XYZ file of C-alpha atoms in Angstrom:
285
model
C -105.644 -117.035 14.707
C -108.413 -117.733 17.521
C -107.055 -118.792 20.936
C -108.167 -122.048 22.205
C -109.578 -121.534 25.869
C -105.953 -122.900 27.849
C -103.654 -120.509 26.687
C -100.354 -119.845 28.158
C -99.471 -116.945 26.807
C -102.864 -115.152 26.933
C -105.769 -116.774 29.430
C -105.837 -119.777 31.655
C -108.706 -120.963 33.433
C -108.452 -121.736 37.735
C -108.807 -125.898 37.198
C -105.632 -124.918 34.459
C -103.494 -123.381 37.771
C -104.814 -125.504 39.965
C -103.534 -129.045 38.096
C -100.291 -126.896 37.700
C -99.842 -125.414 40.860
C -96.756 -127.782 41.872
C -94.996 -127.256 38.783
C -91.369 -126.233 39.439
C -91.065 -123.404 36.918
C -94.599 -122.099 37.619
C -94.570 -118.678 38.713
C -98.402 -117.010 40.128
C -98.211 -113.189 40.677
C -101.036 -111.719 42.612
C -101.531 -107.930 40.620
C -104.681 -106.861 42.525
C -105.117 -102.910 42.343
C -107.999 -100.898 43.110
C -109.190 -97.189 41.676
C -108.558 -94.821 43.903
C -111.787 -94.524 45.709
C -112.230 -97.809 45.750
C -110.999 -97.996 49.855
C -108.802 -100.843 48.959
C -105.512 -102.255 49.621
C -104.152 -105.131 47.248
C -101.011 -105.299 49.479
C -103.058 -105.785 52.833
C -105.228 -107.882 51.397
C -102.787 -110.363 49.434
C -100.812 -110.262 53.175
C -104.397 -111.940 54.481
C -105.106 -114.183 51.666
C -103.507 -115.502 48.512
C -103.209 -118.205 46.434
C -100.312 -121.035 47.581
C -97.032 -119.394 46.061
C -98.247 -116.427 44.974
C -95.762 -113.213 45.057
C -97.317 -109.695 45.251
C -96.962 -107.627 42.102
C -97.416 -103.884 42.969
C -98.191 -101.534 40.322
C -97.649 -98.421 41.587
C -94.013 -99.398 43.011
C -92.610 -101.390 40.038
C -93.623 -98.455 37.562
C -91.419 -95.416 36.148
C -91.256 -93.063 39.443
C -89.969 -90.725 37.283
C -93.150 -89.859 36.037
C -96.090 -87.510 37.530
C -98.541 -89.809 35.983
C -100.138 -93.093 37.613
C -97.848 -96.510 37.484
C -96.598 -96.038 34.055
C -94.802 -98.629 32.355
C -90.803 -98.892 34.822
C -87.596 -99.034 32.662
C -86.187 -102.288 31.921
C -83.530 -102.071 34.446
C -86.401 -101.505 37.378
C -88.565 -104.132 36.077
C -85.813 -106.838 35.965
C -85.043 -105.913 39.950
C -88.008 -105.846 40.804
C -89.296 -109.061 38.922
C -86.013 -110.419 39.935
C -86.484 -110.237 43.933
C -89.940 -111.603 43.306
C -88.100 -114.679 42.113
C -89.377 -114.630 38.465
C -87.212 -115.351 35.626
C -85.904 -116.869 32.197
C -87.996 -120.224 31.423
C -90.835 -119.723 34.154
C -94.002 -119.657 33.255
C -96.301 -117.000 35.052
C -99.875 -116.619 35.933
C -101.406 -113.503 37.496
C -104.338 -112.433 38.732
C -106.419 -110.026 40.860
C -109.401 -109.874 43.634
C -111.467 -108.472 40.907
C -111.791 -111.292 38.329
C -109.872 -108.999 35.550
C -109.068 -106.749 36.432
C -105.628 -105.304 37.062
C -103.631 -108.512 36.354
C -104.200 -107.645 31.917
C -102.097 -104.372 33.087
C -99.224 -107.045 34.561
C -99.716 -109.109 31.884
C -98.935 -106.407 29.278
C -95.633 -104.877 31.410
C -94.416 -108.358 30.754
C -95.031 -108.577 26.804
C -93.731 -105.221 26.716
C -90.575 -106.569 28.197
C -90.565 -109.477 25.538
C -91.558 -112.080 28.221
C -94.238 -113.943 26.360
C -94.514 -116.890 28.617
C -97.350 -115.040 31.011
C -101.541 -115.458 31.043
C -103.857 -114.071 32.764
C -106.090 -116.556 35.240
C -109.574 -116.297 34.211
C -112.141 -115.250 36.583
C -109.184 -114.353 39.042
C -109.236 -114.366 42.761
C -112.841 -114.308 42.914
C -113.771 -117.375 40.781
C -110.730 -119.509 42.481
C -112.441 -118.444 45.623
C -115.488 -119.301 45.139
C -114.701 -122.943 43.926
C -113.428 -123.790 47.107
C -109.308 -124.089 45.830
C -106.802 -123.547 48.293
C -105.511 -120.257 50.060
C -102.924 -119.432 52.677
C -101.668 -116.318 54.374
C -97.735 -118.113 54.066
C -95.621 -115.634 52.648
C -93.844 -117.681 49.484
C -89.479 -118.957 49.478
C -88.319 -116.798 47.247
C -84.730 -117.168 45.039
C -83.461 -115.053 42.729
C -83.616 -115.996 38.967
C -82.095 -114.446 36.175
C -84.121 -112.763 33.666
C -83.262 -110.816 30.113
C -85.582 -108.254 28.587
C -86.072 -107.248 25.084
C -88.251 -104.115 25.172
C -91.369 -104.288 22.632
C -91.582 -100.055 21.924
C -94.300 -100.939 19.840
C -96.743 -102.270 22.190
C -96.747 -98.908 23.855
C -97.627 -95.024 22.314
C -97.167 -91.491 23.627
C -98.842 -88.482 23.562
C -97.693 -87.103 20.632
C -97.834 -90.653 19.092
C -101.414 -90.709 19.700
C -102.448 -86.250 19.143
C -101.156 -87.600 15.633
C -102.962 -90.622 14.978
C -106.369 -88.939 16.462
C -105.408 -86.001 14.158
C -104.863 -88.427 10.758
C -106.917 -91.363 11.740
C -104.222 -93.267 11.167
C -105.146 -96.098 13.619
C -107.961 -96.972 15.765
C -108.035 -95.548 19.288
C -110.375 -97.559 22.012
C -111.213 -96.434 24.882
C -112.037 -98.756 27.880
C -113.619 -96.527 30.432
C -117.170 -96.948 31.596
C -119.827 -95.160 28.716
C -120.250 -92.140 31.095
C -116.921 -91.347 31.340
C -116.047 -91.398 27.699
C -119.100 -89.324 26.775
C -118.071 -86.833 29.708
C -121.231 -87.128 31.568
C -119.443 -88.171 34.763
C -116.434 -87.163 36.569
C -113.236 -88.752 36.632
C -112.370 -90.552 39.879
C -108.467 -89.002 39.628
C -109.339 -84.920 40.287
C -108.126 -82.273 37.968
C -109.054 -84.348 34.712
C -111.665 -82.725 31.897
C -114.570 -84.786 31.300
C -114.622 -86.520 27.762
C -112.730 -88.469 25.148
C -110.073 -88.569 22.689
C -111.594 -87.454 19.082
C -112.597 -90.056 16.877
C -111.659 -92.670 19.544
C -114.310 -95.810 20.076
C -115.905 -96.864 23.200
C -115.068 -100.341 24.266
C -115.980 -100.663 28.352
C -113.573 -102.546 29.971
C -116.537 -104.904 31.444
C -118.080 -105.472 28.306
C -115.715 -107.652 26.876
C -116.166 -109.762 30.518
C -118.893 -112.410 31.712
C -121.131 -111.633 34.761
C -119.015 -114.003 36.475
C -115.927 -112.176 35.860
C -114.343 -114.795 33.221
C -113.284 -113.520 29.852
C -115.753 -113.612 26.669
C -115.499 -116.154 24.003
C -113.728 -115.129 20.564
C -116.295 -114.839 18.711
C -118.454 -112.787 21.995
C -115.872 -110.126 21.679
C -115.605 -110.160 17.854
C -119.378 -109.217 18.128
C -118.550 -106.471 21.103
C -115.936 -104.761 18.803
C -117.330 -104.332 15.800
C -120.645 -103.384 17.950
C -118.655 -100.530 18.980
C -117.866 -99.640 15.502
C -114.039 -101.020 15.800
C -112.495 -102.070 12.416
C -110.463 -104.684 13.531
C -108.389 -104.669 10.300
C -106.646 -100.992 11.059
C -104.271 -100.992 13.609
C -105.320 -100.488 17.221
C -104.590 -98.383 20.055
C -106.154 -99.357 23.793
C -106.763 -96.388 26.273
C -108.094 -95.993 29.112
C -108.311 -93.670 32.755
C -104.350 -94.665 33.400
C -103.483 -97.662 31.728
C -104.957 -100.242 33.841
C -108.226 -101.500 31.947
C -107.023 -100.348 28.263
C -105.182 -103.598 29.297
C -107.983 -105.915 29.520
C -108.661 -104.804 26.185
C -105.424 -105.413 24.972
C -105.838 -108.915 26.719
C -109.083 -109.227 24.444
C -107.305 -108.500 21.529
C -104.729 -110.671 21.692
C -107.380 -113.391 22.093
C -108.503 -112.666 19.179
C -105.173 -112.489 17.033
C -104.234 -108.757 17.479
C -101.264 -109.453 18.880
C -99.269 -106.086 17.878
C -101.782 -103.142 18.629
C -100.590 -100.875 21.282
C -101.581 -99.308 24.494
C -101.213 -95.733 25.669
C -99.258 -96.001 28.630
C -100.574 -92.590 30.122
C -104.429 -92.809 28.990
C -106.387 -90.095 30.443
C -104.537 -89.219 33.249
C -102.153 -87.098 30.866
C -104.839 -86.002 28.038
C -107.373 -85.156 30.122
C -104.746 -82.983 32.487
C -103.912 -80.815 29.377
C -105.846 -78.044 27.985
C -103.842 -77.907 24.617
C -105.340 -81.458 23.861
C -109.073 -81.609 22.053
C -111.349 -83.633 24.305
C -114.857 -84.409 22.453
C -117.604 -84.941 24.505
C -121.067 -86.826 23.656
């Protein structure tokens, strides 16, 4: 079922926070992250300017450290500390966002469903659109308390490698990728070094900004039904979202659920793991 445009477990627009901004069990996490070479700092930057309440959410510290790869997905006992000190818990609602529109706040937004927290959306058009409309920021730092929280890990919301070698192998399930068209066709380099140039076989090519407005705000339903089955998705198999590390195959899954997909998965590791290993096929073109 369709989405209607306020929806607090999926997208809410920046008049939507701003009407609720008081509201005791309202929870804003600012997830802003930036590519590598981007020459950004979310954490500097949320220090500077923020919306009123706002706690920072930083994906590369609450992720699993025991990992070599990029901010993967933390255990449930690292996410509940860590969402814990930030003062989230049982019966708040959350909103997150990012200083790119969206961004990196999907990738928040699906750590939290894949914890069984439901009761999070992503603000649409972000930092930038809030910005722009004139609504209010502070440098003040947020009172935090603790709050409980319980977590029911969702394991299938996220795949593995060898979950998704055998689904590329079988066909088994749709695999989109949400990297820029260069990238997946392995005409340009990967901004993380060390990574082949290329693309899962018989994966799909969904960019991540396709499925946004110029202004940064999410698509309508039936805009990214079109963008989808453009690509030459068939949104009745099930669906696997991908990406360079996990951070825009998010924004996908975001799109997705907006459009009634609400169980497809995500692979956690993206190309930061198959494109570091040479036993893996990698099409190009």
């Amino acid at each position: 079922m369709a989405q209607s445009n306020e929806d607090p477990k999926s997208l809410v627009s920046t008049q939507w926070l701003f009407d609720h901004l008081e509201d005791p069990d309202l929870r804003i996490l600012d997830a802003s992250w930036f590519l590598p070479n981007a020459g950004r700092d979310g954490a500097a930057e949320f220090v500077q300017s923020h919306i009123p309440n706002a706690r920072f959410f930083d994906i590369d510290e609450i992720s699993d450290h025991r990992s070599e790869l990029p901010h993967m997905a933390p255990p449930a006992e690292k996410f509940i500390s860590r969402v814990r000190a930030l003062g989230v818990g049982d019966g708040h609602q959350v909103v997150v966002y990012d200083a790119l529109g969206i961004f990196s706040a999907p990738r928040v937004w699906w750590n939290f469903r894949l914890m069984g927290k439901e009761n999070i959306a992503v603000l649409d058009g972000g930092l930038p659109k809030w910005r722009t409309e004139g609504r209010p920021l502070t440098a003040e730092p947020p009172l935090i308390r603790d709050r409980h929280i319980t977590v029911q890990r969702q394991a299938h919301l996220v795949k593995d490698v060898t979950q998704v070698a055998n689904v590329a192998k079988l066909q088994s399930a749709q695999i989109i990728d949400a990297r820029p068209a260069d990238r997946f066709h392995g005409f340009a380099p990967e901004p993380r070094p060390g990574l082949r140039s290329g693309h899962i076989p018989n994966s799909k090519n969904v960019p991540w900004n396709s499925v946004l407005e110029t202004n940064g705000t999410m698509k309508s339903v039936k805009m990214l039904k079109s963008v989808f089955e453009d690509a030459g998705v068939d949104l009745k198999q099930p669906l696997i979202t991908s990406c360079g590390s996990g951070v825009s195959a998010a924004i996908l899954s975001l799109a997705l659920y907006r459009m009634g997909h609400h169980d497809h998965a995500l692979y956690d590791a993206s190309w930061a793991e198959w494109g570091m290993y040479a036993d893996l096929s990698v099409t190009k073109g």
